[in-house]
Coordinates of C-alpha atoms in Angstrom, one line a residue:
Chain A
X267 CA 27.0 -18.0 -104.5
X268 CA 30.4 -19.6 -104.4
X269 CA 31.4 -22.0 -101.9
X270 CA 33.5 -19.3 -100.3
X271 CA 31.6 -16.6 -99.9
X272 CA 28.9 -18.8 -98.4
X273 CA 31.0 -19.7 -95.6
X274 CA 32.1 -16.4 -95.0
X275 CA 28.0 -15.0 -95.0
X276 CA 27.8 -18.1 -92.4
X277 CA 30.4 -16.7 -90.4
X278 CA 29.3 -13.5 -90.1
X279 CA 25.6 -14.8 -89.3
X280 CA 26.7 -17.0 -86.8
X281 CA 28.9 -14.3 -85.1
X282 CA 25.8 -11.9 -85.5
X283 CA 23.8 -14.3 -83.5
X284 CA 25.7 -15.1 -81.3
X285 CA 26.5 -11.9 -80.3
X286 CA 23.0 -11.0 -80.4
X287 CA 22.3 -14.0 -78.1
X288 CA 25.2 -13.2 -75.7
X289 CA 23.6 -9.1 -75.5
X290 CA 20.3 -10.5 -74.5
X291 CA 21.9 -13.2 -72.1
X292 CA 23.6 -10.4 -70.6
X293 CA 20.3 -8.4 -70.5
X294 CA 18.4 -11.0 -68.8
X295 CA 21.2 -11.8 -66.1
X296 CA 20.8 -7.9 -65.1
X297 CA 16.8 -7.5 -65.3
X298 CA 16.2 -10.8 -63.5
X299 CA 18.1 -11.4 -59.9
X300 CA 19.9 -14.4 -59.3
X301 CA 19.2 -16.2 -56.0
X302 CA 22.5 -17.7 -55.3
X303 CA 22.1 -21.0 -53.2
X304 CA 23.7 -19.5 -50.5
X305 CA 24.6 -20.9 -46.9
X306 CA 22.9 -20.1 -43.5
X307 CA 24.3 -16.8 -42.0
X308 CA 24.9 -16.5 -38.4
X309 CA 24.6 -12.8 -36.5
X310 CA 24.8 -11.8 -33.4
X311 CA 22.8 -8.7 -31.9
X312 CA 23.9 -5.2 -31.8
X313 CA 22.4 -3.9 -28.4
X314 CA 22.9 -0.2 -29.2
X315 CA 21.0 -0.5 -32.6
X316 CA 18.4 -3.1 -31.5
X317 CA 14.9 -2.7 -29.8
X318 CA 12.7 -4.2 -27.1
X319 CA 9.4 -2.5 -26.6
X320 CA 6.9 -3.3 -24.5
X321 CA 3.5 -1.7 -24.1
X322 CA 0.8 -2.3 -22.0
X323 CA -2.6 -0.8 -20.7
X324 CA -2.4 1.5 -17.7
X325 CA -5.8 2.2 -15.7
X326 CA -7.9 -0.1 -18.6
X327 CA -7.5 3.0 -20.8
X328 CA -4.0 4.2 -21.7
X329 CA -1.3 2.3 -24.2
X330 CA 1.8 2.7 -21.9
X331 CA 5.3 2.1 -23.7
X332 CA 8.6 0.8 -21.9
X333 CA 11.6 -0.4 -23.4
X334 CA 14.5 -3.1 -22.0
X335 CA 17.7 -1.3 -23.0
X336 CA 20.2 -4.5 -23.1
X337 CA 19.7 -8.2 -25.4
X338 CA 22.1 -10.8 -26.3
X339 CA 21.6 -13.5 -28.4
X340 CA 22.8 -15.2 -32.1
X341 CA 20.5 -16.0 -35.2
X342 CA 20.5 -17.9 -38.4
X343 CA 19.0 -17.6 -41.1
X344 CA 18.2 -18.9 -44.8
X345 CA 15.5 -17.5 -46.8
X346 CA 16.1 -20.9 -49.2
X347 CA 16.4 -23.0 -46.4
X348 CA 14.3 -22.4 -43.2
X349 CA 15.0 -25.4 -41.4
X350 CA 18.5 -23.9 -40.9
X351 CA 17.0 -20.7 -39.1
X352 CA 17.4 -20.3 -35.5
X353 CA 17.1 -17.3 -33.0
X354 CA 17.9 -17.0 -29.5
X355 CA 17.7 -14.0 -27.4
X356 CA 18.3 -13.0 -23.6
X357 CA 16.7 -9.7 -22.9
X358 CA 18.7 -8.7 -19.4
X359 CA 15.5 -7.9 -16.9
X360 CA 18.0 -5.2 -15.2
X361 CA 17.7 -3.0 -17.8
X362 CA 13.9 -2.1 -18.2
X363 CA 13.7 1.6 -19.2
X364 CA 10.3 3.5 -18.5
X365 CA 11.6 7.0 -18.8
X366 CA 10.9 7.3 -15.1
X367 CA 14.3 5.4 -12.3
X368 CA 11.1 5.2 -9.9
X369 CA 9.2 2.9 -12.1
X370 CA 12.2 1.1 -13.1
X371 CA 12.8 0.3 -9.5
X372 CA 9.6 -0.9 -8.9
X373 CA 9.1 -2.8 -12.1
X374 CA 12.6 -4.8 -10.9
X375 CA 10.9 -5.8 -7.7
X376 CA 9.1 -8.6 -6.7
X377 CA 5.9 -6.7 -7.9
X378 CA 7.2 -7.5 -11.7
X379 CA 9.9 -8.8 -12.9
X380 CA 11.3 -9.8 -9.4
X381 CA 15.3 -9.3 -11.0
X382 CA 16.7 -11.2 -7.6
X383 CA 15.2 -14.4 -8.4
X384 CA 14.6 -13.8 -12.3
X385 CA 17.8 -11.7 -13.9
X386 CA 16.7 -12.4 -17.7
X387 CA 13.9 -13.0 -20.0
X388 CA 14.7 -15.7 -22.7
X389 CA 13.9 -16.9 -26.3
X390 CA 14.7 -19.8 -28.3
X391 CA 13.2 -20.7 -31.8
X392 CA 11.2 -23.7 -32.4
X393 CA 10.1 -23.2 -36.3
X394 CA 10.3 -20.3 -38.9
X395 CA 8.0 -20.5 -41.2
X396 CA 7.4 -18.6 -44.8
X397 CA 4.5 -16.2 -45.2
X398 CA 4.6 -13.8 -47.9
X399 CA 7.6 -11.9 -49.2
X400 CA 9.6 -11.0 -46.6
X401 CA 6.9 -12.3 -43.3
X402 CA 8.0 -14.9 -41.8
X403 CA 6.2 -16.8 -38.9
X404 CA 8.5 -17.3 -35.7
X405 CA 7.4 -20.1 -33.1
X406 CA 9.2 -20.5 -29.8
X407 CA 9.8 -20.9 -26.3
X408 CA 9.9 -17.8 -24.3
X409 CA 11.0 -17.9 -20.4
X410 CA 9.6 -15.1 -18.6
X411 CA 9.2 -14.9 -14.8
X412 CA 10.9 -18.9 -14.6
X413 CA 7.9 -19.5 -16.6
X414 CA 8.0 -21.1 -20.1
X415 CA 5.5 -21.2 -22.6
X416 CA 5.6 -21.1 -26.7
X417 CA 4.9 -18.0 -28.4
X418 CA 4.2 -17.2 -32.0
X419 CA 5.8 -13.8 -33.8
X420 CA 5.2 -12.0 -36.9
X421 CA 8.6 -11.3 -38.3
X422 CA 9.5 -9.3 -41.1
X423 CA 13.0 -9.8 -42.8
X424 CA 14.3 -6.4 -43.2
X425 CA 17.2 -7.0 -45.7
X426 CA 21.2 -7.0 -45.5
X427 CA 23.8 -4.1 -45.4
X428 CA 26.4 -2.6 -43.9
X429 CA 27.7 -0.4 -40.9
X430 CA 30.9 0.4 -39.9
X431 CA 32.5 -2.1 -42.7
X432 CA 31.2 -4.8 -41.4
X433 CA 28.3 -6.9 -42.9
X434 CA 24.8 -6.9 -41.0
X435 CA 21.3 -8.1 -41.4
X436 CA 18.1 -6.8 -39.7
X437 CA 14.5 -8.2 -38.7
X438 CA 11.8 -7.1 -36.0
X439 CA 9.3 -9.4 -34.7
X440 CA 5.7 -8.6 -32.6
X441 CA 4.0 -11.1 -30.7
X442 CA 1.5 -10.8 -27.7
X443 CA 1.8 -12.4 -24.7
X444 CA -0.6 -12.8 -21.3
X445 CA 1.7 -12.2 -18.5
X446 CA -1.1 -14.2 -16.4
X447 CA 0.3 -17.0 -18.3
X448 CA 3.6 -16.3 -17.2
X449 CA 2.7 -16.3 -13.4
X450 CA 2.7 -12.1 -13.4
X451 CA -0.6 -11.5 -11.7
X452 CA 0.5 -8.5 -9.4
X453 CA -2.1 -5.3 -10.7
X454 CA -3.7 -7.4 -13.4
X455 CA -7.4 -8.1 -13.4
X456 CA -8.3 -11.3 -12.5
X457 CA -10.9 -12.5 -15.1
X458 CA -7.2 -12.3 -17.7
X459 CA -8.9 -8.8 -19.2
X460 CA -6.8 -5.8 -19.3
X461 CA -9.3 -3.3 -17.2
X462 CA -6.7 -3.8 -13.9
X463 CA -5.0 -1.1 -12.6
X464 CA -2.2 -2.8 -15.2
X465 CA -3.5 -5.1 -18.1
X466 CA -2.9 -8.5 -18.3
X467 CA -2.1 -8.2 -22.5
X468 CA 1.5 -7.4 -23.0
X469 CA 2.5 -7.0 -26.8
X470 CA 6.1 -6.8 -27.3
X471 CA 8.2 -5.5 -30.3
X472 CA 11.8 -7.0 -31.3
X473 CA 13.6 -5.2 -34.1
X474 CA 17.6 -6.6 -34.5
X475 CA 20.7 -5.4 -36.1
X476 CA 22.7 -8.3 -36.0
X477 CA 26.4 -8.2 -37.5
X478 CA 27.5 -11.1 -39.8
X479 CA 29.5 -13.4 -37.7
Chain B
X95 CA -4.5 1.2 -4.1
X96 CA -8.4 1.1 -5.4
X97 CA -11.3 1.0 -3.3
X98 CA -11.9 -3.0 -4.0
X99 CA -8.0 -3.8 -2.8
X100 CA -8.4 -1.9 -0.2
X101 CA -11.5 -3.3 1.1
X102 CA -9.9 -7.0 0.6
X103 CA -6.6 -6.1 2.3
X104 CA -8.5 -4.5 5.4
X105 CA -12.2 -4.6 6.1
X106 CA -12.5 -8.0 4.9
X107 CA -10.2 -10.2 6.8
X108 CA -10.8 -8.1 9.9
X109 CA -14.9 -8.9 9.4
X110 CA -13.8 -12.7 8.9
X111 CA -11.1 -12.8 11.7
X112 CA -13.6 -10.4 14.0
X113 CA -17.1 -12.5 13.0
X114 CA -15.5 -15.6 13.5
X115 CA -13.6 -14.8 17.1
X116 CA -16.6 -13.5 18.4
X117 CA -18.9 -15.8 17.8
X118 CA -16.9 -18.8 18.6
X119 CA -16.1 -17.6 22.2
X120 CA -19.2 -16.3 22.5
X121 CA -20.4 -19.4 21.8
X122 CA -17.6 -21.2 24.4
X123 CA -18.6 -18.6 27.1
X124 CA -22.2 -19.5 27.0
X125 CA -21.5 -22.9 27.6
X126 CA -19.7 -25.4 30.1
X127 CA -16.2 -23.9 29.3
X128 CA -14.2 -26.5 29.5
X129 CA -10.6 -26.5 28.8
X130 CA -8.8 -23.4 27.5
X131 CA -11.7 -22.6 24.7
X132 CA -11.8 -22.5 21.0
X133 CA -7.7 -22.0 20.8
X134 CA -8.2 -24.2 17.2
X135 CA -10.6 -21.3 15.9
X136 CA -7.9 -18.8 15.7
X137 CA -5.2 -20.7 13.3
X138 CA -7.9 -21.5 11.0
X139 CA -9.3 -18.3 10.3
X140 CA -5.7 -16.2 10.0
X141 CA -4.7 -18.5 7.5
X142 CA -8.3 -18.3 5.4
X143 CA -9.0 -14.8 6.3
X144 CA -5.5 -14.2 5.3
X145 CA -6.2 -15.1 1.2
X146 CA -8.3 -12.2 0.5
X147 CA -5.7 -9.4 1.3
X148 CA -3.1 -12.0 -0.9
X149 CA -5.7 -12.0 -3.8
X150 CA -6.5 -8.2 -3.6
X151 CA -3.7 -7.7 -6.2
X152 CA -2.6 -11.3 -7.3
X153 CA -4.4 -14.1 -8.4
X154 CA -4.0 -17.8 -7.7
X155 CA -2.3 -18.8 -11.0
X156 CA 0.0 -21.8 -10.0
X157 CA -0.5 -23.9 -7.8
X158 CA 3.2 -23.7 -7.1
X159 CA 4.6 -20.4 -8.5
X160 CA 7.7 -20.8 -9.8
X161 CA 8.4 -17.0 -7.9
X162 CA 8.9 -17.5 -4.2
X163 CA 7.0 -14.3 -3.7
X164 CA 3.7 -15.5 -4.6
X165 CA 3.9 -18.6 -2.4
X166 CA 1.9 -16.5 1.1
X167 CA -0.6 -18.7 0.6
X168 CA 1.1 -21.8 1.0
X169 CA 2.5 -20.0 4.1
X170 CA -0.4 -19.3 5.3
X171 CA -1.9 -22.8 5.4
X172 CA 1.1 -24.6 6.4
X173 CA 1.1 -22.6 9.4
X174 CA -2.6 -23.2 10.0
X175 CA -2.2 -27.1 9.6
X176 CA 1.0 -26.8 12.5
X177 CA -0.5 -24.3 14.3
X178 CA -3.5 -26.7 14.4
X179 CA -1.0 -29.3 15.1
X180 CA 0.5 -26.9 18.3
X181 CA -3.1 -26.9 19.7
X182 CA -4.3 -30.2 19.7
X183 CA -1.0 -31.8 20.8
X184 CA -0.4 -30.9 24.1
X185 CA 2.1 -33.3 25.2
X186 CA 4.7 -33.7 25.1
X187 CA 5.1 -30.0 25.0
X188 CA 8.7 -30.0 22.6
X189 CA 6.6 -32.0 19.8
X190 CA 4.9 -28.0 20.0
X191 CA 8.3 -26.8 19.5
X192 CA 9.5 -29.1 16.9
X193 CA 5.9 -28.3 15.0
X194 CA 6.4 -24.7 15.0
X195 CA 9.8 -24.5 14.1
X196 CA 10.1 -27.0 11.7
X197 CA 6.6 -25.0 10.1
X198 CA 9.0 -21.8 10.3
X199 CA 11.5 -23.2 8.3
X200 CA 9.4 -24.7 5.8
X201 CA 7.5 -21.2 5.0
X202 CA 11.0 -19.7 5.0
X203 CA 12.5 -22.1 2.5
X204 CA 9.1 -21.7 0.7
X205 CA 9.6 -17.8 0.0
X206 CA 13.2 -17.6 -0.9
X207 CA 14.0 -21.6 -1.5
X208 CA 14.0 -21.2 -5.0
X209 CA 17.0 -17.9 -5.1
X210 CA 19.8 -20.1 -4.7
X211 CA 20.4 -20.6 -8.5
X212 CA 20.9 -17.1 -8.8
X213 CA 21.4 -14.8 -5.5
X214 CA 21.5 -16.8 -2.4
X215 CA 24.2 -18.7 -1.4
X216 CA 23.0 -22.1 -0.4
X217 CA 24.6 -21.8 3.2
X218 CA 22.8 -18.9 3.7
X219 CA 19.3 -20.2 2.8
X220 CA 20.6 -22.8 5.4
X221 CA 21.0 -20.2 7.6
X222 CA 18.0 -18.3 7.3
X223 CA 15.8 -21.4 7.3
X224 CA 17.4 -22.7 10.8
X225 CA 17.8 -19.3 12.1
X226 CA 13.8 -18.5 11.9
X227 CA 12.9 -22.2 12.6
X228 CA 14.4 -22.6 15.8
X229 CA 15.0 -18.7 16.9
X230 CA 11.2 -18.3 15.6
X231 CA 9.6 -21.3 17.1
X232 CA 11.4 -20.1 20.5
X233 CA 9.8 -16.6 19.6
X234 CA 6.0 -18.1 19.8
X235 CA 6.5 -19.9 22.5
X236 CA 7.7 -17.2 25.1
X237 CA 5.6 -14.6 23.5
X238 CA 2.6 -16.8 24.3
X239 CA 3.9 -17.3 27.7
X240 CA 4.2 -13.7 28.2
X241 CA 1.2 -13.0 26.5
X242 CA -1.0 -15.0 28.9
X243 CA -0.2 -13.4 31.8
X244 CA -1.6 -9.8 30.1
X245 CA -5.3 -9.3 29.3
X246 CA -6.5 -10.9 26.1
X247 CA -6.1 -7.9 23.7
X248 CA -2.9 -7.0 24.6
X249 CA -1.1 -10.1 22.7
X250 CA -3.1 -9.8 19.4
X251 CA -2.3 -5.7 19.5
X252 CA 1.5 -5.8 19.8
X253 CA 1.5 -8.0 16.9
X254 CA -0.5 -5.2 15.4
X255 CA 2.7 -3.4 15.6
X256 CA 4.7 -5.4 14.5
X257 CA 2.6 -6.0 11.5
X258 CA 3.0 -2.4 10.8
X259 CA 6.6 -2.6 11.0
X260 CA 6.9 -5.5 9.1
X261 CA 4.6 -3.7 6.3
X262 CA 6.7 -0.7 6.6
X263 CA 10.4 -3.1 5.8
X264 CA 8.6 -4.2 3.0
X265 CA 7.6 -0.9 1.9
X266 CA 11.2 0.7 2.2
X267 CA 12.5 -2.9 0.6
X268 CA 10.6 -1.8 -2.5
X269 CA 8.1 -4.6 -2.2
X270 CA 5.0 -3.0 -2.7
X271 CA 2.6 -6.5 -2.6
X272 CA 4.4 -7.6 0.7
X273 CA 3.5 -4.6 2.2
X274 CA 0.2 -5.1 1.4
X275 CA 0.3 -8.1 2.6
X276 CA 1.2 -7.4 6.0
X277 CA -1.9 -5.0 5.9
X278 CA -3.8 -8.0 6.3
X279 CA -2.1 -9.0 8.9
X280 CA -2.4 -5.7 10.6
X281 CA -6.1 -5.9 10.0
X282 CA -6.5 -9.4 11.2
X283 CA -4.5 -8.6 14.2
X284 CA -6.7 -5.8 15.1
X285 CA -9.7 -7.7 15.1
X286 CA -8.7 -10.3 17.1
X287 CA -7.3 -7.3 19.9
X288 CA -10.9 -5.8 19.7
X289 CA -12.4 -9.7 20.1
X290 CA -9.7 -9.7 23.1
X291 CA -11.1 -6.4 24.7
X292 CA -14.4 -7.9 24.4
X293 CA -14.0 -11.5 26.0
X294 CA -11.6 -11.2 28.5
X295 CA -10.5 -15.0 27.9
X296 CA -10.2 -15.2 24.7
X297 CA -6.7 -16.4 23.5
X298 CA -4.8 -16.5 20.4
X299 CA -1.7 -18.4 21.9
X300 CA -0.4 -21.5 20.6
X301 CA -1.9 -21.8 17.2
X302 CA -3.2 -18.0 16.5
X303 CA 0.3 -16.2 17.1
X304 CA 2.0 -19.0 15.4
X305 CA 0.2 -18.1 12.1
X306 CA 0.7 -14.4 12.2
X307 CA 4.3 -14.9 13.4
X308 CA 4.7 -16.9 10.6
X309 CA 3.6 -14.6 8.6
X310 CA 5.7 -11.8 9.2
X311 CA 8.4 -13.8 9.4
X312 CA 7.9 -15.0 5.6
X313 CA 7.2 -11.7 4.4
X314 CA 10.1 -10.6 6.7
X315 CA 12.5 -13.1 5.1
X316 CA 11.1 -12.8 1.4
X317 CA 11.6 -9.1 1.6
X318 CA 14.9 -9.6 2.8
X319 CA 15.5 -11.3 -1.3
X320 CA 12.8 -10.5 -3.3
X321 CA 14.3 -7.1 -4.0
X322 CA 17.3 -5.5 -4.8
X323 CA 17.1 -2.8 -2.6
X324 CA 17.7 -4.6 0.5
X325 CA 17.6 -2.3 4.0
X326 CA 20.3 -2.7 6.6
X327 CA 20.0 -6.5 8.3
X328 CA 19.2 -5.3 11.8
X329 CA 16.4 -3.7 10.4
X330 CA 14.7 -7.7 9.5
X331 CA 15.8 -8.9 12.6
X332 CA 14.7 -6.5 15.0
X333 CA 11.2 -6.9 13.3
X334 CA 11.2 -10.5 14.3
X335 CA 12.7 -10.0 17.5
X336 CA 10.7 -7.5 18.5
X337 CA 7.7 -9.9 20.3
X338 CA 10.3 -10.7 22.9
X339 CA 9.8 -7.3 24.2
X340 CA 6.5 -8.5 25.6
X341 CA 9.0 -10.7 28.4
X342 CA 9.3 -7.4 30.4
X343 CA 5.8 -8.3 31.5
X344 CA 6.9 -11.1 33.4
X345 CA 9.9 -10.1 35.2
X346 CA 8.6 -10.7 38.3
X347 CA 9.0 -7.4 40.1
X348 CA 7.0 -6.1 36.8
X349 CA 4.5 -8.7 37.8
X350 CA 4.5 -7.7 41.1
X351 CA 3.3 -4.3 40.6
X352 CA 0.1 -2.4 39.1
X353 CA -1.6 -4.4 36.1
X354 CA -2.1 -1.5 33.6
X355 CA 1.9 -1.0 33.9
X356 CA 2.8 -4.1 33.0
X357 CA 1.0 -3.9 30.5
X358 CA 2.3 -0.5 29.4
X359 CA 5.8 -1.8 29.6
X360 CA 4.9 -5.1 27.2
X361 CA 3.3 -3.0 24.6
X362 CA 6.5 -0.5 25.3
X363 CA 8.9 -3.2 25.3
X364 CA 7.6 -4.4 21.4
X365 CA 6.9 -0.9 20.1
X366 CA 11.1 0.3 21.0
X367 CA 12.6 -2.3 19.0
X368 CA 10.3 -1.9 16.5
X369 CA 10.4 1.9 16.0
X370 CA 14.3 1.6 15.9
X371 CA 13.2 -1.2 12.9
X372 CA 11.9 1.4 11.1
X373 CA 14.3 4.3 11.7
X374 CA 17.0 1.6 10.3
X375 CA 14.8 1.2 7.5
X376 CA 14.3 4.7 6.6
X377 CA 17.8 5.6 6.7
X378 CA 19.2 2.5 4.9
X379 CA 16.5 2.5 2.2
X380 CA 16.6 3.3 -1.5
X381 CA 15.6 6.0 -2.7
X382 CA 12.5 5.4 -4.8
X383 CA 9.6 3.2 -3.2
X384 CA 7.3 1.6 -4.6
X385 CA 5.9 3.0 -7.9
X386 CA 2.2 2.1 -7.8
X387 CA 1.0 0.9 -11.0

């Protein structure tokens, strides 16, 4: 083979490869997703889309649901970086929704929630830490009744998208508390079990739609 | 209300309060009598027989709750250490006065001390705290007065009423616990009228009505702020003013004529102010009470 044409089979080799190598790099980039380092996002809470729920034993027997219809709050969050995450919340005590104004009233009262001395519930995150997948494990400090103490949340990272044309991200979190521990005794059993007329085991449900800030 | 909070809020601190009554003037009866009798007895065992009707639905969880409503039993034995203090000092008789009042406005700043920070103006916690302090102390004192010029059981039963009345404001201020509360009240008070009708010296003055007054006056005050449903003003304050009533009694052409009218006329003279308490509180109230549980 002359010198010539062996330069031009080269040519066409290397171009075949190359090509080849650029169809398979371009393969690759669209089977396997790139995690793009990308910056802590901040979002607020979207009251109308998001959740409190609350339920509770009634009578030692029944699981009793209510809901708080009104939270504020901002959060943060990296899944590359979880020192950067941070969530705080006010849940407004005002707003607890039982389906019945009657119990509302009553639950607003000094029997409860006592809303005169004690307008909102609050939370601010201590730690987030990595589980599996998209479980995460929320530590913080929750105020409750002018009473603080740190509580521990499953949280599940429900993914981005988009409402309205604006950007948004989603999560819901479920973590128990004893309100006994908060200083809410009224209609619990004293021993801390949950046979009172009310129980003393509170497990409450968070689930956010926050918008990008 | 079940069985067992019921049983704690009545029967139980009316058997303590009743047991213990009886037997110690029993006891004082049988022997020399001197002085005015076991006056000490009866601020002791309000405030003790008082806890079980506070623990029938709560629990003693802090041992200073950060929510001014669960703080009755730090009334209750503030009270008993100055109504102690009111019968074993007996002169210089304003040192009784100063006691009492400044016992007043120590339970009242102990119910609703800590709602400045979000619904009470400070002047007005100022205001209330002075206002029951001296206005309360002043209260005791003349009901006392009035109250020992009637048979024993006559005292103890008008503050029956005004228990009831003071149970009732806390019902209509959507308060369900504070009304129980004054249950106990209503219970102790009842025993001690039956003790009364039993041992015609018996006496709860000085230290006994300064513990029940106190009392009502807290749950009076806290229901006042602990709620956001609060009745009409005059409704509260009657409540508490309503003892004076008993002061008919000793005008002195009351005095002057038959016994058991005088009597009719003190119980009379509580029970008006009172039932026009509760007629304000009934129009003036929310509409939904309590929802039990």
């Amino acid at each position: 083979m002359s010198t010539h044409r062996l330069a031009i089979v080269a040519t066409l080799a290397a171009l075949s490869l190359g090509t080849l190598g650029w169809s398979v790099a371009s393969r690759e980039s669209v089977d396997r997703p790139v995690v793009a380092p990308t910056a802590a996002s901040m979002y607020g809470v979207d009251s109308v889309h998001s959740s409190v729920i609350f339920k509770i034993k009634h009578a030692g027997v029944t699981n009793f649901y209510g809901r708080f219809d009104k939270m504020t709050g901002s959060w943060t969050f990296d899944p590359d970086d979880l020192s950067t995450a941070s969530f705080e919340f006010e849940i407004d005590n005002t707003t607890v929704n039982t389906g019945s104004n009657k119990r509302n009233d009553h639950l607003k009262s000094a029997d409860f929630f006592n809303v005169k001395q004690f307008p909102t519930t609050s939370f601010k995150s201590t730690k987030l830490e990595a589980v599996s997948g998209s479980m995460y494990t929320l530590t913080g400090e929750l105020t409750l009744h002018g009473e603080t103490h740190t509580v521990t949340a499953d949280l599940e990272y429900l993914g981005e998208g988009s409402y309205g044309g604006h950007d948004l991200a989603a999560f819901e979190a479920i973590f128990t508390i004893n309100r006994r521990d908060f200083g809410m005794t009224t209609y619990g059993a004293a021993d801390g079990s949950d046979t009172g007329v009310l129980g003393n085991t509170v497990k409450i449900l968070i689930s956010v739609e926050g918008p990008k800030q | 209300m079940g069985p067992r909070e019921f049983i704690l809020i009545g029967p139980v601190p009316g058997m303590i309060v009743g047991v213990t009554l009886l037997g110690a003037w029993t006891f004082f009866n049988r022997g020399k009598r001197r002085g005015r009798g076991p006056l000490w007895v009866a601020p002791v065992v309000f405030a003790l027989a008082f806890l079980p009707a506070f623990l029938a639905n709560n629990s003693i969880a802090r041992v200073w709750p950060r929510d001014g409503s669960y703080r009755f039993p730090h009334v209750a034995l503030a009270a008993m250490l100055a109504g102690l203090g009111c019968v074993l000092i007996h002169k210089p008789a304003f040192v009784r006065h100063v006691i009492s009042g400044l016992a007043l406005g120590f339970c009242v700043w102990v119910v609703i001390g800590s709602m400045p920070a979000v619904s009470l103006a400070r002047a007005d916690l100022v205001v209330w705290i002075v206002a029951v302090g001296i206005g309360g102390s002043a209260i005791v004192a003349l009901v006392d007065w009035a109250g020992d010029s009637q048979p024993a059981w006559v005292l103890p039963t008008q503050l029956v009423f005004v228990a009831l009345a003071t149970s009732l404001i806390c019902l209509y201020s959507s308060i369900a616990i504070l009304s129980q509360h004054a249950g106990g009240v209503v219970a102790m008070a009842t025993a001690a009228a039956i003790v009364g009708a039993i041992h015609k010296g018996m006496s709860i003055s000085r230290g006994g009505t300064l513990v029940l007054y106190t009392l009502l006056a807290a749950l009076c005050v806290g229901a006042t702020q602990h709620t956001s449903y609060p009745l009409h003003l005059s409704a509260y304050v009657l409540v508490l003013i309503a003892p004076l009533g008993s002061l008919v009694a000793v005008i002195p052409s009351v005095r002057r004529g038959q016994s058991w009218k005088a009597t009719a006329l003190a119980l009379a003279g509580v029970l008006i102010p009172l039932i026009a308490a509760v007629g304000i509180a009934l129009l003036t109230r929310h509409a939904s009470e309590p929802y039990a549980g």
